[in-house]
Amino acid sequence: MKNVGINGYGTIGKRVADSVACQDDMQIVGVTKRTPDFEAQMAVEKGFPLYISAPEREGLFEEADIKVTGTIDDLYNKVDVMVDCTPGGIGAKNKVIYEEKGIKGIFQGGEKHEQIGKSFNSFANYQDNLGADFVRVVSCNTTGLCRTLKPIDDLCGIKKVRAVMVRRGADPGQIKSGPINAIVPNPPTVPSHHGPDVQTVMYDLNIITMALLVPTTLMHQHNLMVELENPSGVDDVIDTLEATPRVILVEAEKGLGSTAEIMECARDLGRPRSDLFEIAVWKESLNIKDGELFYMQAIHQESDVVPENVDCIRAMLEIEEDPAKSIEKTNKNMGIIG
Ligand code: NAD
């Protein structure tokens, strides 16, 4: 069993903790919190050893009567890898500490690729990260793009991708982010950073992206236009996506015509936190015209990167060299259907 620590038990951190805990080749030896809130309390109730990431705040945890195992300094020498799930920008600062302590670190999409050095997606470049010390799992949007573009590239070859991303304004638990009544080009410049981010794991892909924020918290939605090298029939694309793990095809005709209905379906699946780890592609949207493939997809931003973090641990600790075997194992243990 490899020992995994989670630094930052928030939206992503708590999900990665649960997903590591249900694997049979790795275990959680500690999670960190800065604030003694309900998430800290629930981590303790779940049996995760809780460490304070800001040791000077120990008194706050005592006042809140939340039992801690120690401070983050006590956790460093217990882990084979620290999965850093702190807010964007903090991970790069923590990397310096992990280097000093001689431990490996996984970072999230809020960090810059250049500051971490390597980026990861299970389908695009697993093997390039075997044994690596510091790796960033690409963002939720980039993960969504890679999950469907990689199998399409393998099937037909891709000349050029143009994609427009409609992004959720905030996560459901965030009360301070917006917009609440606007559509915001974000960024208002073209291209957005998402295309270059895809190129950190699909190195030669010709892709340009645009993005905007809208007042919703449920999911992101992507609109893709993909010029193909060797166009095939749309049925071949459908068969390929149906056979691709962590991708599901949904149909508006069956009541799944919106992000709201897709998340309702995720709730009915009975997953923890109603998560949908799979990328949902609208089957009706798939079309090929003049050698160009069009499709629309939805991304549950809070959870799609979570299985990728588990695979990234296996690659970096060289538990499994074959990406397909890691993906299959992660999926089976997490109950991923697609
Ligand atoms: P979050 O705010 O929900 O959780 C961050 C956690 O880190 C909180 O528990 C917070 O208390 C803790 N924290 C804050 N400052 C800290 C510090 N200095 N040291 C240690 N812990 C600290 O954030 P999140 O949404 O889980 O995002 C984490 C990372 O994952 C970011 O890089 C983000 O860009 C990326 N990401 C987020 C999403 C998403 O939709 N939420 C999706 C994919 C990737």
XYZ file of C-alpha atoms and ligand atoms in Angstrom:
382
model
C 0.000 0.000 0.000
C 1.372 3.411 -0.970
C 0.803 6.277 1.436
C -1.005 9.340 0.135
C -1.540 12.717 1.831
C -4.043 15.352 0.733
C -3.006 18.966 1.296
C -6.220 21.052 1.098
C -9.361 19.056 1.914
C -11.773 21.177 -0.159
C -13.866 20.559 -3.284
C -11.223 18.505 -5.100
C -9.259 17.301 -2.062
C -12.160 15.586 -0.313
C -13.139 13.779 -3.504
C -9.585 12.607 -4.202
C -9.350 11.392 -0.585
C -12.461 9.220 -0.963
C -11.290 7.886 -4.335
C -7.846 6.943 -3.019
C -9.435 5.330 0.031
C -11.442 2.921 -2.137
C -8.390 1.622 -4.066
C -6.509 -1.495 -2.922
C -2.975 -0.313 -3.696
C -2.935 3.055 -1.911
C -4.298 4.577 1.278
C -4.862 7.996 2.841
C -2.478 8.646 5.738
C -3.606 12.219 6.345
C -5.550 15.200 5.045
C -4.929 18.836 5.888
C -7.255 21.699 6.714
C -6.571 25.376 7.429
C -9.997 26.119 8.834
C -11.940 24.118 11.455
C -15.166 23.998 9.432
C -17.690 21.242 8.676
C -15.326 19.680 6.122
C -12.657 19.308 8.810
C -15.221 17.752 11.146
C -16.402 15.328 8.447
C -12.846 14.301 7.573
C -12.395 13.218 11.203
C -15.761 11.437 11.218
C -14.745 9.516 8.072
C -11.602 8.349 9.857
C -9.042 10.396 7.906
C -6.205 11.584 10.182
C -6.508 15.400 10.166
C -3.465 17.680 10.148
C -3.445 21.480 10.419
C -1.801 23.082 7.378
C -1.250 26.379 9.223
C 0.260 25.302 12.575
C -0.289 28.775 14.066
C -4.054 28.165 13.785
C -4.039 25.174 16.152
C -5.991 27.139 18.781
C -8.925 27.559 16.359
C -9.250 23.770 16.028
C -9.131 23.381 19.823
C -11.856 26.023 20.210
C -13.992 24.219 17.609
C -13.384 20.936 19.424
C -12.089 19.246 16.266
C -9.584 16.521 17.014
C -6.373 16.775 14.998
C -3.551 14.266 14.653
C -0.870 16.928 14.246
C 0.373 19.685 11.988
C 1.414 19.321 8.363
C 5.036 19.049 9.496
C 4.144 15.700 11.085
C 2.545 14.485 7.839
C 5.382 15.065 5.357
C 7.482 12.053 6.412
C 4.471 9.715 6.346
C 3.609 10.139 2.632
C 4.922 8.657 -0.613
C 3.099 11.424 -2.463
C 1.225 14.568 -1.426
C -1.777 15.436 -3.572
C -1.916 19.224 -3.329
C -5.497 20.448 -3.678
C -5.005 23.946 -2.301
C -6.435 26.961 -4.178
C -4.682 27.883 -7.446
C -1.244 29.465 -6.958
C -0.578 28.020 -3.504
C 0.489 24.634 -4.847
C 3.466 26.121 -6.702
C 4.651 27.638 -3.406
C 4.153 24.306 -1.618
C 6.251 22.566 -4.289
C 9.362 24.211 -2.815
C 8.546 22.646 0.569
C 7.914 19.193 -0.925
C 11.282 19.432 -2.691
C 12.984 20.259 0.615
C 11.195 17.366 2.342
C 12.060 14.956 -0.493
C 8.456 13.958 -1.255
C 6.618 13.746 -4.557
C 3.758 16.142 -5.285
C 0.671 16.141 -7.495
C -0.870 19.551 -8.256
C -4.169 20.672 -9.765
C -5.185 22.707 -12.791
C -5.050 26.021 -10.932
C -1.256 25.839 -11.029
C 0.755 26.902 -14.069
C 2.296 24.092 -16.138
C 5.624 25.956 -16.303
C 5.900 26.129 -12.503
C 5.288 22.422 -11.991
C 7.151 21.160 -15.077
C 4.927 18.264 -16.175
C 1.187 17.870 -16.782
C -0.946 14.727 -16.816
C -4.007 13.203 -18.378
C -4.622 9.449 -18.042
C -5.499 8.996 -21.725
C -3.065 11.439 -23.328
C 0.321 11.042 -21.604
C 0.249 8.642 -18.613
C 3.506 6.953 -19.567
C 5.402 10.250 -19.882
C 4.885 10.717 -16.138
C 6.102 7.310 -14.916
C 8.319 7.906 -11.878
C 8.030 11.720 -12.103
C 8.422 13.760 -8.912
C 6.118 16.736 -9.615
C 3.107 16.553 -11.904
C 0.037 18.695 -12.475
C -3.296 17.066 -13.327
C -4.781 19.361 -15.982
C -7.935 21.372 -15.196
C -11.523 20.156 -15.393
C -12.087 21.784 -18.801
C -8.820 20.446 -20.217
C -9.570 16.971 -18.861
C -12.958 17.104 -20.606
C -11.380 18.158 -23.904
C -8.694 15.431 -23.739
C -11.151 12.667 -22.830
C -12.997 13.026 -26.148
C -10.330 14.501 -28.450
C -7.748 11.751 -27.785
C -9.946 8.847 -28.993
C -11.121 10.944 -31.983
C -7.484 11.719 -32.834
C -6.643 8.007 -32.591
C -9.583 7.149 -34.886
C -9.412 9.828 -37.593
C -6.408 12.077 -36.952
C -7.107 15.712 -36.117
C -6.074 18.590 -38.393
C -7.459 21.369 -36.263
C -9.780 21.924 -33.272
C -11.860 25.013 -32.534
C -13.754 24.919 -29.247
C -16.025 27.302 -27.349
C -16.381 26.625 -23.651
C -19.373 27.798 -21.654
C -18.100 27.703 -18.093
C -19.996 27.568 -14.819
C -19.636 30.833 -12.896
C -18.994 29.146 -9.540
C -19.109 25.780 -7.788
C -22.382 25.079 -5.915
C -20.836 25.783 -2.517
C -19.213 29.078 -3.518
C -21.196 32.090 -2.319
C -18.838 34.848 -3.395
C -18.310 34.132 -7.111
C -20.458 35.178 -10.031
C -21.800 36.267 -12.415
C -25.408 36.136 -11.231
C -26.960 37.974 -14.185
C -24.493 38.286 -17.052
C -22.621 36.403 -19.752
C -18.942 37.210 -19.372
C -16.374 36.509 -22.083
C -13.672 34.991 -19.876
C -11.111 35.758 -20.969
C -12.365 38.439 -23.401
C -9.288 37.744 -25.513
C -8.793 34.911 -27.997
C -7.442 32.305 -27.615
C -8.283 31.368 -24.036
C -5.675 29.467 -22.010
C -7.537 26.164 -22.434
C -6.061 25.297 -25.854
C -2.441 25.728 -24.710
C -3.361 23.743 -21.601
C -4.491 20.798 -23.772
C -1.132 21.042 -25.564
C 0.672 20.340 -22.256
C -0.606 16.744 -22.559
C -1.579 16.362 -26.272
C 1.621 17.995 -27.419
C 1.055 18.389 -31.185
C -2.662 19.149 -31.254
C -3.667 22.212 -33.288
C -6.333 23.762 -31.033
C -7.735 27.224 -30.407
C -10.317 27.881 -27.692
C -12.658 30.671 -26.568
C -14.446 30.740 -23.221
C -17.226 32.537 -21.398
C -18.734 32.412 -17.915
C -22.465 32.034 -17.312
C -24.646 32.104 -14.169
C -24.806 28.383 -13.406
C -23.024 26.164 -10.889
C -23.805 22.673 -12.168
C -21.462 21.948 -15.081
C -19.350 23.371 -17.879
C -20.550 22.912 -21.453
C -18.245 22.639 -24.525
C -18.944 23.135 -28.255
C -16.335 21.547 -30.513
C -15.518 21.824 -34.208
C -12.870 19.314 -35.255
C -11.334 19.155 -38.743
C -10.389 15.534 -39.375
C -7.381 14.143 -41.263
C -9.228 11.021 -42.409
C -12.951 11.626 -41.926
C -14.929 8.493 -41.134
C -18.645 8.029 -40.694
C -20.286 9.573 -37.640
C -21.270 6.047 -36.524
C -17.572 5.163 -36.161
C -17.121 8.195 -33.902
C -20.156 7.160 -31.851
C -18.820 3.583 -31.515
C -15.412 4.930 -30.467
C -16.809 7.278 -27.833
C -19.123 4.554 -26.533
C -16.083 2.318 -26.066
C -14.014 5.061 -24.391
C -13.808 4.821 -20.592
C -14.983 7.891 -18.635
C -17.081 9.125 -21.580
C -20.839 8.553 -21.816
C -23.213 9.414 -24.623
C -26.448 11.065 -23.494
C -29.560 11.830 -25.509
C -31.772 14.894 -25.264
C -34.557 12.680 -26.598
C -34.335 10.610 -23.403
C -34.714 13.615 -21.155
C -31.044 14.537 -20.900
C -31.191 17.729 -22.931
C -29.466 20.023 -20.436
C -26.818 20.129 -17.725
C -29.605 20.247 -15.122
C -31.101 16.974 -16.334
C -27.682 15.309 -16.590
C -26.945 16.210 -12.962
C -30.390 14.955 -11.959
C -29.437 11.646 -13.605
C -26.122 11.700 -11.663
C -28.137 12.132 -8.446
C -30.270 9.129 -9.418
C -27.109 7.055 -9.976
C -26.527 7.394 -6.240
C -22.922 8.433 -6.560
C -21.181 10.111 -3.606
C -21.974 13.863 -3.682
C -23.982 13.209 -6.922
C -20.720 13.331 -8.829
C -20.482 12.552 -12.536
C -16.887 11.547 -13.194
C -17.629 10.817 -16.864
C -17.776 13.387 -19.684
C -21.320 13.475 -21.113
C -21.424 13.883 -24.907
C -24.780 14.699 -26.515
C -25.283 11.923 -29.069
C -27.577 14.052 -31.238
C -24.911 16.758 -31.517
C -22.385 14.492 -33.250
C -22.293 15.345 -36.934
C -19.711 15.399 -39.735
C -19.996 18.032 -42.501
C -17.306 18.533 -45.165
C -14.751 16.563 -43.147
C -15.449 18.493 -39.959
C -16.816 16.831 -36.828
C -19.144 18.813 -34.545
C -20.224 17.876 -31.036
C -21.330 19.209 -27.645
C -20.401 17.891 -24.223
C -20.927 18.569 -20.523
C -18.337 18.419 -17.758
C -18.966 18.032 -14.027
C -16.186 20.357 -12.954
C -16.064 19.235 -9.325
C -15.355 15.584 -10.112
C -14.003 14.786 -13.606
C -10.349 15.263 -12.574
C -10.675 12.959 -9.560
C -10.030 9.553 -11.234
C -7.123 11.180 -13.119
C -5.520 12.031 -9.745
C -5.697 8.351 -8.756
C -4.079 7.265 -12.050
C -1.446 9.968 -11.647
C -0.467 8.506 -8.260
C -0.009 5.074 -9.903
C 2.124 6.544 -12.697
C 4.354 8.653 -10.432
C 4.878 5.850 -7.894
C 5.279 3.331 -10.759
C 2.632 1.061 -9.294
C 1.293 0.388 -12.810
C 2.988 1.082 -16.137
C -0.015 0.403 -18.354
C -2.479 3.318 -18.434
C -5.373 1.093 -19.538
C -4.915 -1.160 -16.495
C -4.791 1.794 -14.104
C -7.873 3.390 -15.686
C -9.766 0.095 -15.446
C -8.790 -0.420 -11.815
C -9.626 3.138 -10.776
C -12.973 2.961 -12.561
C -13.930 -0.392 -11.040
C -13.124 0.748 -7.504
C -14.940 4.084 -7.943
C -17.982 2.577 -9.672
C -17.466 4.549 -12.894
C -19.825 3.201 -15.543
C -18.538 4.753 -18.750
P -11.351 24.772 -2.560
O -11.275 26.200 -2.157
O -12.673 24.108 -2.603
O -10.433 23.910 -1.577
C -9.131 24.318 -1.224
C -8.792 23.770 0.154
O -7.468 24.206 0.492
C -9.716 24.263 1.260
O -9.951 23.195 2.147
C -8.895 25.358 1.951
O -9.230 25.469 3.310
C -7.492 24.825 1.780
N -6.457 25.876 1.804
C -6.595 27.176 1.524
N -5.401 27.799 1.635
C -4.512 26.837 1.985
C -3.121 26.848 2.263
N -2.416 27.987 2.194
N -2.516 25.677 2.594
C -3.230 24.534 2.652
N -4.556 24.473 2.419
C -5.181 25.620 2.093
O -10.600 24.670 -3.951
P -10.852 23.590 -5.095
O -12.006 24.018 -5.929
O -10.847 22.220 -4.523
O -9.562 23.833 -6.003
C -8.313 23.245 -5.685
C -7.476 23.153 -6.943
O -8.166 22.308 -7.877
C -7.245 24.468 -7.670
O -5.980 24.410 -8.308
C -8.327 24.483 -8.726
O -8.023 25.294 -9.828
C -8.357 23.020 -9.099
N -9.613 22.546 -9.702
C -10.821 22.965 -9.217
C -11.973 22.515 -9.822
C -13.338 22.961 -9.370
O -14.253 23.019 -10.161
N -13.522 23.289 -8.114
C -11.904 21.630 -10.901
C -10.652 21.179 -11.325
C -9.514 21.655 -10.725
